[in-house]
Amino acid sequence: NCTGSNTFSCPTDYTGVDCRTPVCEQNCSNGGWCVAPNTCQCPPRYSGYDCSKPVCHQGFFVPFREMPEWMIEPSSKRHWLEYQPCNYTNWCNETHGFDCAQTDRNSSPTTPQFGMNWRYKTGRKHQPETCMMLELGKDAVSHFQYLSSLDNTSTPHYRYSPNFPYDWQSNERLPWNAFDSPEPWLTQPYTYQLDRHVSRATFQNVTQGAYMCANGGKCTSPDVCSCQKGWIGFDCRVPVCEQGYYEPELESFIEGIKSDEDFATFGTFLDPGRPYNLDSSRGFSSNPDVPVWIERFLNETAMERKLIVVNGTQYLAANGSQVQGGYECSIRSVSQWEDYRSGFLLDHPNYYSRYMDKNVEDDGLAYSHWKGMNFPPTHHKTAKLVQYDHDYLHQNFTKRSFMYTDVGHMKDGVWRVTGNSWEKGNCVIEFERHCDDSDESSVVLVQDTDESYRPRITYDDERAHITGRWFASENEVCIDRVVRGCFNNGTCIAPNTCQCAPGWSGTDCSIPVCEQTCLHNGNCTHPNTCTCERGWSDHDCSVALCAQECNNGNCVAPDTCGCDQWENGWRDGRVGGGVPLFKKPNGDPQMTGYTGYDCNTPICVQAERFRLNIDTSASTQGEIVSLGGHGKDGALECNDVRCPEYDKMVTQNDGRSFQSGCGWD
């Protein structure tokens, strides 16, 4: 109402010299502005009736009525009455809005207060139409459509509508048109000025809430998720396998390769369809720097937009009070025989790590063929303890050999730990996104979920321009499985849940699976690989090893020959073949054949008795002669000739002990 010369009395919903500046009961924070009565227009990184709630474009909107009470601030509103552009759905689609497109951000039309009892507040005497007119200042910035006085059409849908003041003229002259020339019944002045925008708006009851991230994560600041226990990543979709390669103190979400050369070495293991590499151009790690467009209102008539770079920082956990940690993998074997966290490495004559960079061992063979993987040698094999005479003599001997041990499992050399620690070597984590409706055949492995799935958004006054944005929901399930996140190339598919690679089992995929049974106390130490106990060999540890040659028999147990024996054929001349001349107490024929440690001593059943080479009675102890076994020339040294057990008597001439000695000794 005009209450005096150039003086207005405004309804409480408006203020200003012309009552066209809307009033908001709430404070429009974080760069928002009051664009209609009790209506804040928020920049895209914030939402809510007062622009106080951060928006996470990797998350989704959840109404307060569906959130646990502990997550809701006491002052939070469940609903709020505010003005929105008419045809709000079309406005949202055409401007590529995010907050307005959330399925749970519901709104329902309602009617603003009107009539004599409410004119003091809204200024409305009569009930307005659903799509009503609001008068705003002539330079006001808002998301409403503005009417044209010429033909009553509206401006297109904009995030921030261009300046389009309402004129005092129209195509067809109307009673409210201004006069710009003398008329008989009018006095001067005949000039006028543009002083307003006439916008089109609808009054809505809008559901209030906050943005959440997947798996119970919370949106703590714009595009920043704080994940619940068991989940990590910029969007809380990466499961944590604590029994695998998740490292809680890791500063980067992903680490591993340290040079482009190492990355190229590991490249053969990566998805050939990968869109990028975490190489030196990305610092060999995740948590990338992110360019972000920032918008804010400066005042009623101006807003600013600028590009800033948010430095890569650790992702948050536990409601923002802690950092998440990350993954640093290895493709090396991890088992009870090689435990990288405890540092234990099995030291056993028959065990060696299958993950060592290629090296020729002292027996002249290479047992591991990795190249450039930064796997230090944790085990080393000694030289063979069987030497042939042509290694020493320039003569054409081909059948003679010399044994340098009386322990058969050492004939071909033994494995010893080197003292080097278990190192992870080169490895790159990959992620495999699985959604409820995903096509398994179209799954692509990526090296960083942030690089691959974080929306990249730019803005102008007309609309948002988006790369990679998608609309999630509380009921939508997508998990970024961690390939090589569990031991032995296992995949972390859910919190503390590993999907093991073929050949491995167990909650952490550290138990190798052997189709064969490892006999004689052998152990399955790698898929389908037995590490045999001393004295046994072959794929299932079924073959015994003997230091001696079982000349007329077979090696049946470690350093034990089973000699060929059969019933002797001596018979008397009785009818029917006779009876044995040389028989056991029960009447069966005595066995003839071979005996001795190497089955080289014939059995003559007609002999009077078996005699030792030397009588070992007390009166003849001096005649027992040492046949060697204390190292070269009897010295306690093994410089040229290898006698691993040179500190004890090996053989003597009593007929009982192993008599091949230590070769050239």
Short mmCIF file of C-alpha atoms in Angstrom, two decimals, residues 172-609:
data_model
loop_
_atom_site.label_atom_id
_atom_site.label_comp_id
_atom_site.label_asym_id
_atom_site.label_seq_id
_atom_site.Cartn_x
_atom_site.Cartn_y
_atom_site.Cartn_z
CA GLU A 172 -2.03 -4.84 -28.05
CA ARG A 173 -2.66 -1.79 -25.97
CA LEU A 174 -4.01 -2.64 -22.52
CA PRO A 175 -5.29 -0.47 -19.68
CA TRP A 176 -2.10 -0.81 -17.68
CA ASN A 177 0.20 0.28 -20.51
CA ALA A 178 2.25 3.42 -19.93
CA PHE A 179 2.00 6.57 -22.07
CA ASP A 180 5.09 7.83 -23.81
CA SER A 181 3.53 10.80 -25.64
CA PRO A 182 1.01 13.64 -24.82
CA GLU A 183 -2.64 12.77 -24.57
CA PRO A 184 -5.51 15.25 -24.24
CA TRP A 185 -6.56 14.03 -20.84
CA LEU A 186 -3.08 13.48 -19.41
CA THR A 187 -0.50 15.79 -17.99
CA GLN A 188 3.25 15.36 -17.98
CA PRO A 189 5.48 13.51 -17.44
CA TYR A 190 4.99 11.02 -20.24
CA THR A 191 8.14 8.95 -19.53
CA TYR A 192 8.41 5.69 -17.52
CA GLN A 193 11.10 3.29 -16.38
CA LEU A 194 11.38 -0.49 -16.11
CA ASP A 195 11.25 -1.39 -12.43
CA ARG A 196 10.42 -5.09 -12.04
CA HIS A 197 10.55 -8.69 -13.18
CA VAL A 198 7.31 -10.61 -13.25
CA SER A 199 8.15 -14.27 -12.59
CA ARG A 200 6.07 -17.42 -12.80
CA ALA A 201 6.13 -19.63 -9.71
CA THR A 202 4.25 -22.35 -7.93
CA PHE A 203 3.96 -22.79 -4.16
CA GLN A 204 5.10 -26.23 -2.98
CA ASN A 205 5.42 -28.27 0.20
CA VAL A 206 8.90 -29.76 -0.25
CA THR A 207 10.31 -32.80 1.55
CA GLN A 208 13.48 -32.01 3.50
CA GLY A 209 16.34 -34.40 4.16
CA ALA A 210 20.05 -34.88 3.61
CA TYR A 211 22.39 -36.62 1.22
CA MET A 212 23.72 -40.04 2.07
CA CYS A 213 26.39 -42.15 0.48
CA ALA A 214 26.27 -45.85 -0.28
CA ASN A 215 26.32 -48.49 2.46
CA GLY A 216 25.44 -46.13 5.28
CA GLY A 217 27.96 -43.43 4.39
CA LYS A 218 27.20 -39.81 5.19
CA CYS A 219 27.69 -36.74 3.03
CA THR A 220 29.74 -34.51 5.35
CA SER A 221 30.62 -31.73 2.88
CA PRO A 222 30.07 -31.17 -0.83
CA ASP A 223 30.99 -34.36 -2.73
CA VAL A 224 32.77 -35.79 0.35
CA CYS A 225 31.51 -39.05 1.85
CA SER A 226 32.35 -40.33 5.30
CA CYS A 227 32.04 -44.12 5.10
CA GLN A 228 30.82 -46.60 7.64
CA LYS A 229 33.02 -49.43 8.88
CA GLY A 230 33.62 -52.03 6.21
CA TRP A 231 33.48 -49.60 3.28
CA ILE A 232 35.86 -47.09 1.72
CA GLY A 233 36.25 -45.05 -1.46
CA PHE A 234 35.05 -41.64 -2.55
CA ASP A 235 31.50 -43.03 -2.71
CA CYS A 236 31.72 -45.78 -0.02
CA ARG A 237 31.21 -48.58 -2.57
CA VAL A 238 34.57 -50.33 -2.07
CA PRO A 239 34.48 -53.15 0.50
CA VAL A 240 37.22 -53.54 3.08
CA CYS A 241 38.87 -56.95 3.50
CA GLU A 242 40.97 -56.60 6.62
CA GLN A 243 42.31 -60.10 6.09
CA GLY A 244 43.64 -59.07 2.68
CA TYR A 245 45.69 -56.19 1.31
CA TYR A 246 43.72 -53.40 2.96
CA GLU A 247 46.22 -51.21 4.82
CA PRO A 248 44.50 -48.94 7.40
CA GLU A 249 47.44 -46.54 7.65
CA LEU A 250 47.93 -46.08 3.91
CA GLU A 251 47.85 -42.38 3.01
CA SER A 252 46.53 -42.95 -0.50
CA PHE A 253 43.43 -44.93 -1.43
CA ILE A 254 45.58 -47.01 -3.82
CA GLU A 255 49.34 -47.49 -3.98
CA GLY A 256 51.70 -49.95 -5.61
CA ILE A 257 53.82 -49.18 -8.64
CA LYS A 258 56.62 -46.65 -8.20
CA SER A 259 57.94 -46.14 -11.76
CA ASP A 260 56.70 -46.23 -15.34
CA GLU A 261 59.08 -49.11 -16.03
CA ASP A 262 57.54 -51.16 -13.23
CA PHE A 263 54.06 -50.24 -14.44
CA ALA A 264 54.89 -51.48 -17.92
CA THR A 265 56.14 -54.75 -16.41
CA PHE A 266 52.83 -55.29 -14.64
CA GLY A 267 50.74 -54.04 -17.55
CA THR A 268 50.27 -57.52 -18.98
CA PHE A 269 48.15 -58.43 -15.93
CA LEU A 270 45.75 -55.47 -16.32
CA ASP A 271 42.46 -55.28 -18.21
CA PRO A 272 43.38 -54.55 -21.85
CA GLY A 273 40.24 -52.42 -22.15
CA ARG A 274 41.29 -50.05 -19.37
CA PRO A 275 40.62 -46.37 -20.17
CA TYR A 276 43.69 -45.00 -18.34
CA ASN A 277 46.72 -45.98 -16.27
CA LEU A 278 47.72 -44.93 -12.76
CA ASP A 279 51.21 -44.19 -14.04
CA SER A 280 53.52 -41.26 -13.40
CA SER A 281 50.99 -38.87 -14.94
CA ARG A 282 48.75 -39.62 -11.95
CA GLY A 283 51.47 -40.04 -9.38
CA PHE A 284 51.05 -43.85 -9.30
CA SER A 285 48.21 -43.46 -6.81
CA SER A 286 44.60 -42.38 -6.41
CA ASN A 287 42.97 -39.47 -4.55
CA PRO A 288 43.29 -37.24 -7.64
CA ASP A 289 43.08 -33.48 -7.62
CA VAL A 290 39.54 -32.58 -8.66
CA PRO A 291 38.56 -29.39 -10.54
CA VAL A 292 35.31 -28.05 -9.09
CA TRP A 293 33.07 -25.18 -10.18
CA ILE A 294 32.00 -23.02 -7.27
CA GLU A 295 28.94 -20.77 -7.47
CA ARG A 296 27.54 -18.27 -5.01
CA PHE A 297 25.24 -15.26 -4.93
CA LEU A 298 27.01 -12.00 -4.25
CA ASN A 299 23.74 -10.13 -3.74
CA GLU A 300 20.21 -9.99 -5.10
CA THR A 301 21.40 -8.99 -8.56
CA ALA A 302 24.70 -10.82 -9.07
CA MET A 303 26.32 -14.21 -8.63
CA GLU A 304 29.82 -15.50 -9.34
CA ARG A 305 31.15 -18.73 -10.73
CA LYS A 306 34.77 -19.85 -10.57
CA LEU A 307 36.84 -22.98 -11.04
CA ILE A 308 38.97 -24.21 -8.15
CA VAL A 309 41.07 -27.33 -7.75
CA VAL A 310 40.43 -29.45 -4.67
CA ASN A 311 43.69 -31.15 -3.77
CA GLY A 312 43.61 -34.92 -3.47
CA THR A 313 43.12 -35.80 0.16
CA GLN A 314 42.49 -38.95 2.12
CA TYR A 315 38.91 -40.13 2.11
CA LEU A 316 37.03 -40.00 5.37
CA ALA A 317 35.62 -42.65 7.67
CA ALA A 318 33.77 -42.81 10.98
CA ASN A 319 31.64 -39.68 10.48
CA GLY A 320 34.60 -37.68 9.24
CA SER A 321 36.77 -38.14 12.34
CA GLN A 322 39.15 -40.67 10.78
CA VAL A 323 40.72 -41.40 7.42
CA GLN A 324 40.02 -44.53 5.45
CA GLY A 325 43.35 -46.13 4.55
CA GLY A 326 43.55 -48.02 1.27
CA TYR A 327 44.80 -50.99 -0.73
CA GLU A 328 48.35 -51.97 -1.68
CA CYS A 329 48.40 -55.38 -3.31
CA SER A 330 50.82 -58.12 -4.32
CA ILE A 331 50.49 -61.15 -6.57
CA ARG A 332 53.00 -63.11 -4.48
CA SER A 333 52.04 -66.22 -2.61
CA VAL A 334 50.79 -65.66 0.93
CA SER A 335 50.25 -68.72 3.11
CA GLN A 336 51.30 -70.13 6.45
CA TRP A 337 54.61 -70.87 4.74
CA GLU A 338 55.09 -67.27 3.58
CA ASP A 339 53.31 -64.77 5.83
CA TYR A 340 54.26 -61.24 4.86
CA ARG A 341 52.65 -59.60 7.87
CA SER A 342 54.51 -61.70 10.43
CA GLY A 343 57.60 -61.92 8.24
CA PHE A 344 57.73 -65.72 8.52
CA LEU A 345 59.41 -67.65 5.69
CA LEU A 346 59.63 -71.42 5.86
CA ASP A 347 63.21 -72.70 5.98
CA HIS A 348 62.97 -76.27 4.72
CA PRO A 349 65.28 -78.21 2.37
CA ASN A 350 62.46 -78.80 -0.12
CA TYR A 351 60.62 -75.45 0.05
CA TYR A 352 61.17 -72.30 -1.95
CA SER A 353 59.05 -69.31 -2.91
CA ARG A 354 57.60 -69.45 -6.43
CA TYR A 355 57.72 -65.65 -6.53
CA MET A 356 61.32 -64.54 -6.96
CA ASP A 357 62.87 -62.65 -9.85
CA LYS A 358 64.61 -65.08 -12.19
CA ASN A 359 67.98 -66.35 -10.97
CA VAL A 360 70.16 -69.36 -11.81
CA GLU A 361 70.75 -71.32 -8.63
CA ASP A 362 73.94 -73.16 -7.68
CA ASP A 363 72.65 -76.36 -9.20
CA GLY A 364 72.61 -74.63 -12.59
CA LEU A 365 68.82 -74.36 -12.88
CA ALA A 366 66.31 -71.50 -12.64
CA TYR A 367 63.13 -72.23 -10.70
CA SER A 368 61.34 -68.87 -10.95
CA HIS A 369 60.87 -66.98 -14.19
CA TRP A 370 59.54 -63.60 -13.06
CA LYS A 371 61.31 -60.63 -14.63
CA GLY A 372 61.37 -57.08 -13.32
CA MET A 373 58.75 -57.69 -10.63
CA ASN A 374 60.94 -56.55 -7.71
CA PHE A 375 60.63 -59.92 -5.99
CA PRO A 376 63.86 -60.35 -4.00
CA PRO A 377 65.18 -63.92 -3.68
CA THR A 378 63.93 -65.23 -0.36
CA HIS A 379 65.30 -68.76 -0.97
CA HIS A 380 68.49 -70.09 -2.52
CA LYS A 381 69.37 -73.60 -3.67
CA THR A 382 72.75 -75.20 -3.03
CA ALA A 383 74.76 -77.16 -5.57
CA LYS A 384 73.99 -80.78 -6.25
CA LEU A 385 75.77 -83.20 -3.91
CA VAL A 386 76.29 -85.81 -6.65
CA GLN A 387 79.33 -85.28 -8.87
CA TYR A 388 80.49 -87.37 -11.79
CA ASP A 389 84.12 -88.33 -12.24
CA HIS A 390 84.47 -86.47 -15.53
CA ASP A 391 83.97 -83.28 -13.54
CA TYR A 392 87.36 -84.01 -11.97
CA LEU A 393 89.25 -86.39 -14.28
CA HIS A 394 90.07 -85.96 -17.94
CA GLN A 395 89.13 -89.52 -18.67
CA ASN A 396 86.17 -90.99 -20.44
CA PHE A 397 84.38 -92.32 -17.37
CA THR A 398 80.63 -92.06 -17.75
CA LYS A 399 79.08 -94.34 -15.16
CA ARG A 400 80.92 -93.60 -11.95
CA SER A 401 79.62 -91.02 -9.54
CA PHE A 402 80.56 -89.82 -6.10
CA MET A 403 78.05 -89.02 -3.37
CA TYR A 404 78.73 -86.10 -1.06
CA THR A 405 76.11 -86.98 1.51
CA ASP A 406 74.60 -89.97 3.23
CA VAL A 407 71.25 -88.13 3.43
CA GLY A 408 69.38 -88.83 0.23
CA HIS A 409 67.19 -85.73 0.22
CA MET A 410 70.33 -83.62 -0.16
CA LYS A 411 71.60 -85.29 -3.33
CA ASP A 412 70.25 -82.67 -5.70
CA GLY A 413 70.91 -79.73 -3.41
CA VAL A 414 68.69 -78.16 -0.79
CA TRP A 415 66.87 -74.86 -0.33
CA ARG A 416 67.89 -72.34 2.30
CA VAL A 417 66.45 -68.94 3.19
CA THR A 418 68.57 -66.03 2.05
CA GLY A 419 67.74 -63.54 4.77
CA ASN A 420 65.85 -61.27 2.37
CA SER A 421 62.43 -60.21 3.58
CA TRP A 422 59.17 -60.85 1.75
CA GLU A 423 58.42 -57.84 -0.47
CA LYS A 424 55.15 -57.11 -2.29
CA GLY A 425 56.83 -56.24 -5.58
CA ASN A 426 54.92 -54.72 -8.48
CA CYS A 427 51.14 -54.80 -8.31
CA VAL A 428 48.19 -52.64 -9.35
CA ILE A 429 44.76 -52.92 -7.77
CA GLU A 430 41.77 -52.99 -10.12
CA PHE A 431 38.08 -52.55 -9.38
CA GLU A 432 35.15 -54.36 -10.92
CA ARG A 433 31.81 -52.57 -10.53
CA HIS A 434 28.88 -54.95 -10.03
CA CYS A 435 25.33 -53.64 -9.82
CA ASP A 436 22.09 -55.53 -9.35
CA ASP A 437 21.29 -55.33 -13.04
CA SER A 438 24.81 -55.29 -14.49
CA ASP A 439 25.73 -57.34 -17.51
CA GLU A 440 28.70 -59.50 -16.54
CA SER A 441 29.99 -59.48 -20.11
CA SER A 442 30.27 -55.69 -20.13
CA VAL A 443 32.25 -55.30 -16.90
CA VAL A 444 35.39 -53.20 -17.31
CA LEU A 445 38.17 -53.20 -14.74
CA VAL A 446 39.35 -49.76 -13.64
CA GLN A 447 42.32 -48.77 -11.51
CA ASP A 448 40.68 -45.96 -9.54
CA THR A 449 36.99 -45.60 -8.76
CA ASP A 450 37.39 -41.86 -8.19
CA GLU A 451 38.96 -41.33 -11.60
CA SER A 452 36.33 -43.52 -13.24
CA TYR A 453 33.07 -42.77 -11.47
CA ARG A 454 33.20 -39.35 -9.84
CA PRO A 455 30.90 -37.02 -11.83
CA ARG A 456 32.64 -34.20 -13.67
CA ILE A 457 30.27 -31.23 -13.84
CA THR A 458 30.57 -27.75 -15.29
CA TYR A 459 27.95 -25.05 -15.19
CA ASP A 460 26.69 -22.03 -17.05
CA ASP A 461 23.59 -19.91 -16.51
CA GLU A 462 21.50 -22.15 -18.74
CA ARG A 463 22.28 -25.66 -17.49
CA ALA A 464 24.73 -28.12 -15.95
CA HIS A 465 27.04 -30.04 -18.26
CA ILE A 466 27.77 -33.49 -16.88
CA THR A 467 30.19 -36.31 -17.60
CA GLY A 468 29.61 -39.54 -15.72
CA ARG A 469 26.81 -38.46 -13.40
CA TRP A 470 24.24 -41.06 -12.49
CA PHE A 471 21.37 -41.13 -10.06
CA ALA A 472 21.76 -43.61 -7.25
CA SER A 473 19.19 -44.56 -4.66
CA GLU A 474 19.15 -46.09 -1.23
CA ASN A 475 17.85 -49.37 -2.67
CA GLU A 476 20.28 -49.49 -5.59
CA VAL A 477 23.25 -51.80 -4.94
CA CYS A 478 26.55 -51.29 -6.72
CA ILE A 479 29.80 -52.65 -5.30
CA ASP A 480 33.28 -51.99 -6.61
CA ARG A 481 34.89 -55.36 -6.06
CA VAL A 482 38.61 -55.18 -5.32
CA VAL A 483 40.55 -57.37 -7.73
CA ARG A 484 43.74 -58.57 -6.00
CA GLY A 485 42.40 -57.11 -2.76
CA CYS A 486 42.69 -60.53 -1.09
CA PHE A 487 45.74 -62.75 -0.95
CA ASN A 488 46.86 -64.83 -3.91
CA ASN A 489 44.92 -62.81 -6.50
CA GLY A 490 41.67 -63.12 -4.59
CA THR A 491 38.90 -60.52 -4.95
CA CYS A 492 37.28 -58.65 -2.07
CA ILE A 493 33.57 -58.80 -2.91
CA ALA A 494 32.03 -57.58 0.38
CA PRO A 495 33.31 -56.47 3.79
CA ASN A 496 35.76 -59.12 5.00
CA THR A 497 34.56 -61.50 2.28
CA CYS A 498 37.04 -62.84 -0.24
CA GLN A 499 36.36 -64.64 -3.50
CA CYS A 500 39.45 -66.77 -4.00
CA ALA A 501 41.26 -67.38 -7.25
CA PRO A 502 41.37 -71.00 -8.50
CA GLY A 503 43.71 -73.08 -6.41
CA TRP A 504 43.21 -71.17 -3.17
CA SER A 505 40.72 -71.32 -0.33
CA GLY A 506 40.10 -69.98 3.16
CA THR A 507 38.64 -66.75 4.49
CA ASP A 508 41.72 -64.87 3.30
CA CYS A 509 42.54 -67.11 0.31
CA SER A 510 45.81 -68.20 1.92
CA ILE A 511 45.15 -71.97 1.93
CA PRO A 512 46.40 -73.70 -1.23
CA VAL A 513 44.32 -76.49 -2.73
CA CYS A 514 45.96 -79.70 -3.99
CA GLU A 515 44.01 -82.25 -5.97
CA GLN A 516 46.53 -84.88 -4.93
CA THR A 517 47.17 -86.01 -1.36
CA CYS A 518 50.62 -85.05 -0.09
CA LEU A 519 51.85 -88.33 1.41
CA HIS A 520 54.35 -89.05 4.16
CA ASN A 521 53.74 -85.80 6.08
CA GLY A 522 54.14 -83.66 2.99
CA ASN A 523 52.34 -80.32 2.89
CA CYS A 524 50.28 -78.61 0.19
CA THR A 525 52.15 -75.30 -0.03
CA HIS A 526 50.95 -74.01 -3.41
CA PRO A 527 48.07 -75.01 -5.71
CA ASN A 528 48.61 -78.65 -6.72
CA THR A 529 52.14 -78.44 -5.32
CA CYS A 530 53.39 -80.59 -2.47
CA THR A 531 56.44 -79.73 -0.42
CA CYS A 532 57.67 -83.15 0.62
CA GLU A 533 59.26 -84.06 3.90
CA ARG A 534 62.95 -84.92 3.87
CA GLY A 535 63.57 -88.13 1.98
CA TRP A 536 60.46 -88.02 -0.23
CA SER A 537 59.76 -86.57 -3.66
CA ASP A 538 57.43 -86.53 -6.68
CA HIS A 539 54.18 -84.58 -7.11
CA ASP A 540 52.49 -86.41 -4.20
CA CYS A 541 55.57 -87.26 -2.11
CA SER A 542 55.21 -90.95 -2.92
CA VAL A 543 58.78 -91.54 -4.14
CA ALA A 544 61.48 -92.19 -1.56
CA LEU A 545 64.99 -90.79 -1.92
CA CYS A 546 68.06 -92.86 -1.12
CA ALA A 547 71.61 -91.61 -0.98
CA GLN A 548 72.88 -95.07 -1.89
CA GLU A 549 72.17 -96.94 -5.08
CA CYS A 550 69.82 -99.86 -4.41
CA ASN A 551 71.68 -102.12 -6.81
CA ASN A 552 69.48 -105.18 -6.49
CA GLY A 553 66.37 -103.64 -5.07
CA ASN A 554 64.37 -100.45 -4.76
CA CYS A 555 64.41 -97.35 -2.58
CA VAL A 556 61.36 -97.87 -0.36
CA ALA A 557 61.88 -95.23 2.34
CA PRO A 558 64.35 -92.41 2.93
CA ASP A 559 67.86 -93.89 2.62
CA THR A 560 66.37 -97.37 2.92
CA CYS A 561 66.57 -100.04 0.23
CA GLY A 562 64.10 -102.89 -0.14
CA CYS A 563 66.33 -105.65 -1.52
CA ASP A 564 65.32 -108.33 -3.99
CA GLN A 565 64.92 -111.63 -2.16
CA TRP A 566 63.28 -114.95 -2.96
CA GLU A 567 63.03 -118.48 -1.62
CA ASN A 568 66.20 -120.51 -2.11
CA GLY A 569 65.94 -123.48 -4.44
CA TRP A 570 67.99 -126.06 -2.50
CA ARG A 571 65.90 -129.23 -2.06
CA ASP A 572 66.60 -132.79 -1.04
CA GLY A 573 65.80 -135.62 -3.42
CA ARG A 574 62.54 -136.71 -1.98
CA VAL A 575 59.52 -137.42 -4.12
CA GLY A 576 57.40 -134.40 -4.97
CA GLY A 577 60.23 -131.92 -5.16
CA GLY A 578 61.72 -132.54 -1.80
CA VAL A 579 61.90 -130.26 1.19
CA PRO A 580 64.14 -127.22 1.67
CA LEU A 581 67.66 -127.98 2.70
CA PHE A 582 67.96 -124.55 4.27
CA LYS A 583 64.82 -123.54 6.03
CA LYS A 584 63.42 -121.30 8.70
CA PRO A 585 62.31 -122.66 12.06
CA ASN A 586 58.76 -122.95 10.72
CA GLY A 587 59.92 -125.07 7.81
CA ASP A 588 59.64 -122.41 5.10
CA PRO A 589 62.61 -122.02 2.74
CA GLN A 590 65.16 -119.46 3.77
CA MET A 591 65.28 -116.35 1.56
CA THR A 592 68.18 -115.80 -0.75
CA GLY A 593 68.96 -112.79 -2.92
CA TYR A 594 70.58 -109.59 -1.68
CA THR A 595 70.90 -107.66 1.52
CA GLY A 596 72.87 -104.77 2.96
CA TYR A 597 72.30 -101.04 2.98
CA ASP A 598 72.62 -100.92 -0.82
CA CYS A 599 71.37 -104.45 -1.70
CA ASN A 600 74.79 -105.33 -2.94
CA THR A 601 75.57 -108.16 -0.52
CA PRO A 602 74.44 -111.59 -1.80
CA ILE A 603 72.74 -113.95 0.62
CA CYS A 604 74.21 -117.46 0.69
CA VAL A 605 71.85 -119.59 2.70
CA GLN A 606 74.40 -122.40 2.88
CA ALA A 607 76.87 -120.16 4.79
CA GLU A 608 77.62 -121.03 8.37
CA ARG A 609 76.67 -117.55 9.63
#
